[in-house]
């Protein structure tokens, strides 16, 4: 159908979580256990030197390919740059959707993310990110549900 | 192939180098005042448009030449655009050139002043100074990039 990008600052935690909810790797009806987060592919793995590289997470039930990408705080520049390039290459804008996974996150997620990815101390940072994301998990589920509804409505239009 | 000159703002050094590459400006002499004034007007009007590819033209080997303003996200944009080729199966080579260091700090200052409504005559003077001062240096850098592209093409052919 098209390509869906969940994006956030580092492409390592919230966007990965959103993509995992979208692809049913994580449950919609309850808050997952810590071990379930650790089992997600690419969770807390994105190297800051690789920011901007989209990571393929899977194909959803509507046929959309789901990717995750980290854009630092430059989404207002990076997204137009991608769209502008695709436009110059003759790709329709209808085939691409960008969703910001930066909902109202618990500050602990950000602190954990910096500790793990930037300071390189994952054994301290990773549990902090999981603790923070578990607090905001219902918001992420809500975001993904709305995205899925939009995609379903878009599919009906065609 | 698409060659993309990337600067903090797309209309200063990035556009100037792209224009030199595409042959809009000649490397051996400064463009006339009307062209420089037109370039400044473009900077005044569109300098704050980040992320939009500006098509400048094609070079003698039919590569498409673009300018792009990418603030301080050059490497993020470079990786993102390059990977789009893989995702959308585009058979297109991309070559990004970071002009941030070559163009110097003055475009950042002029852009900042223009964005904050400082007297545009003063900014124009600064722009003229920067243009005249950097022109040869940027023309030389463009020639080096062209040479690099030529060598890359030859080595690809040999393979």
PDB file of C-alpha atoms in Angstrom, chain A residues 3 5 48-54 56 67 69-74 76-78 80-82 84-86 88-89 91 95-96 98, chain B residues 2 4 50-54 64 66 68-73 75-77 79-88 90 92-94:
ATOM      1  CA  UNK A   3       5.234   3.333   3.666  1.00  0.00           C
ATOM      2  CA  UNK A   5       7.435   6.119   9.217  1.00  0.00           C
ATOM      3  CA  UNK A  48      23.454   8.081  17.261  1.00  0.00           C
ATOM      4  CA  UNK A  49      25.845   7.959  14.286  1.00  0.00           C
ATOM      5  CA  UNK A  50      23.117   6.180  12.299  1.00  0.00           C
ATOM      6  CA  UNK A  51      20.345   8.730  12.884  1.00  0.00           C
ATOM      7  CA  UNK A  52      18.333   9.255   9.735  1.00  0.00           C
ATOM      8  CA  UNK A  53      18.581   5.616   8.669  1.00  0.00           C
ATOM      9  CA  UNK A  54      15.077   4.111   8.458  1.00  0.00           C
ATOM     10  CA  UNK A  56      12.222  -1.757   8.669  1.00  0.00           C
ATOM     11  CA  UNK A  67       9.654   1.878   9.378  1.00  0.00           C
ATOM     12  CA  UNK A  69      13.537   6.659  11.916  1.00  0.00           C
ATOM     13  CA  UNK A  70      15.374   8.976  14.314  1.00  0.00           C
ATOM     14  CA  UNK A  71      15.587  12.628  13.296  1.00  0.00           C
ATOM     15  CA  UNK A  72      17.059  14.374  16.352  1.00  0.00           C
ATOM     16  CA  UNK A  73      15.059  17.592  16.814  1.00  0.00           C
ATOM     17  CA  UNK A  74      15.074  18.245  13.076  1.00  0.00           C
ATOM     18  CA  UNK A  76      10.715  20.206  10.503  1.00  0.00           C
ATOM     19  CA  UNK A  77      13.702  19.988   8.149  1.00  0.00           C
ATOM     20  CA  UNK A  78      14.228  16.256   7.622  1.00  0.00           C
ATOM     21  CA  UNK A  80      10.372  18.140   3.981  1.00  0.00           C
ATOM     22  CA  UNK A  81      13.796  17.042   2.711  1.00  0.00           C
ATOM     23  CA  UNK A  82      12.588  13.443   2.330  1.00  0.00           C
ATOM     24  CA  UNK A  84      10.947  16.898  -1.521  1.00  0.00           C
ATOM     25  CA  UNK A  85      13.370  14.215  -2.710  1.00  0.00           C
ATOM     26  CA  UNK A  86      10.546  11.705  -3.250  1.00  0.00           C
ATOM     27  CA  UNK A  88      11.605  14.992  -7.381  1.00  0.00           C
ATOM     28  CA  UNK A  89      11.808  11.232  -7.963  1.00  0.00           C
ATOM     29  CA  UNK A  91       6.871   9.174  -5.818  1.00  0.00           C
ATOM     30  CA  UNK A  95       2.327   6.495  -0.486  1.00  0.00           C
ATOM     31  CA  UNK A  96       4.191   8.013   2.454  1.00  0.00           C
ATOM     32  CA  UNK A  98       5.127  10.307   8.792  1.00  0.00           C
TER      33      UNK A  98
ATOM     34  CA  UNK B   2      21.380  13.856  -8.479  1.00  0.00           C
ATOM     35  CA  UNK B   4      22.772  17.963  -3.881  1.00  0.00           C
ATOM     36  CA  UNK B  50      14.621  24.510   5.010  1.00  0.00           C
ATOM     37  CA  UNK B  51      14.342  21.030   3.558  1.00  0.00           C
ATOM     38  CA  UNK B  52      13.081  22.031   0.120  1.00  0.00           C
ATOM     39  CA  UNK B  53      15.171  20.837  -2.783  1.00  0.00           C
ATOM     40  CA  UNK B  54      15.901  23.727  -5.141  1.00  0.00           C
ATOM     41  CA  UNK B  64      20.670  17.030 -11.957  1.00  0.00           C
ATOM     42  CA  UNK B  66      20.087  20.808  -6.539  1.00  0.00           C
ATOM     43  CA  UNK B  68      19.199  22.247  -0.125  1.00  0.00           C
ATOM     44  CA  UNK B  69      18.988  24.053   3.209  1.00  0.00           C
ATOM     45  CA  UNK B  70      19.345  21.506   5.978  1.00  0.00           C
ATOM     46  CA  UNK B  71      20.308  23.512   9.082  1.00  0.00           C
ATOM     47  CA  UNK B  72      22.633  21.282  11.119  1.00  0.00           C
ATOM     48  CA  UNK B  73      21.042  18.013  10.001  1.00  0.00           C
ATOM     49  CA  UNK B  75      24.178  13.776   7.974  1.00  0.00           C
ATOM     50  CA  UNK B  76      20.634  12.839   9.048  1.00  0.00           C
ATOM     51  CA  UNK B  77      19.194  14.083   5.744  1.00  0.00           C
ATOM     52  CA  UNK B  79      21.250   9.058   5.264  1.00  0.00           C
ATOM     53  CA  UNK B  80      17.472   9.478   5.084  1.00  0.00           C
ATOM     54  CA  UNK B  81      17.453  10.483   1.409  1.00  0.00           C
ATOM     55  CA  UNK B  82      19.953   7.805   0.441  1.00  0.00           C
ATOM     56  CA  UNK B  83      17.880   5.102   2.129  1.00  0.00           C
ATOM     57  CA  UNK B  84      14.734   6.243   0.329  1.00  0.00           C
ATOM     58  CA  UNK B  85      16.308   4.817  -2.823  1.00  0.00           C
ATOM     59  CA  UNK B  86      16.344   1.380  -1.229  1.00  0.00           C
ATOM     60  CA  UNK B  87      12.841   1.650   0.241  1.00  0.00           C
ATOM     61  CA  UNK B  88      11.191   2.911  -2.938  1.00  0.00           C
ATOM     62  CA  UNK B  90      14.656   4.108  -7.019  1.00  0.00           C
ATOM     63  CA  UNK B  92      19.067   6.865  -8.731  1.00  0.00           C
ATOM     64  CA  UNK B  93      22.514   7.750  -7.476  1.00  0.00           C
ATOM     65  CA  UNK B  94      22.733  10.540  -4.925  1.00  0.00           C
TER      66      UNK B  94
END
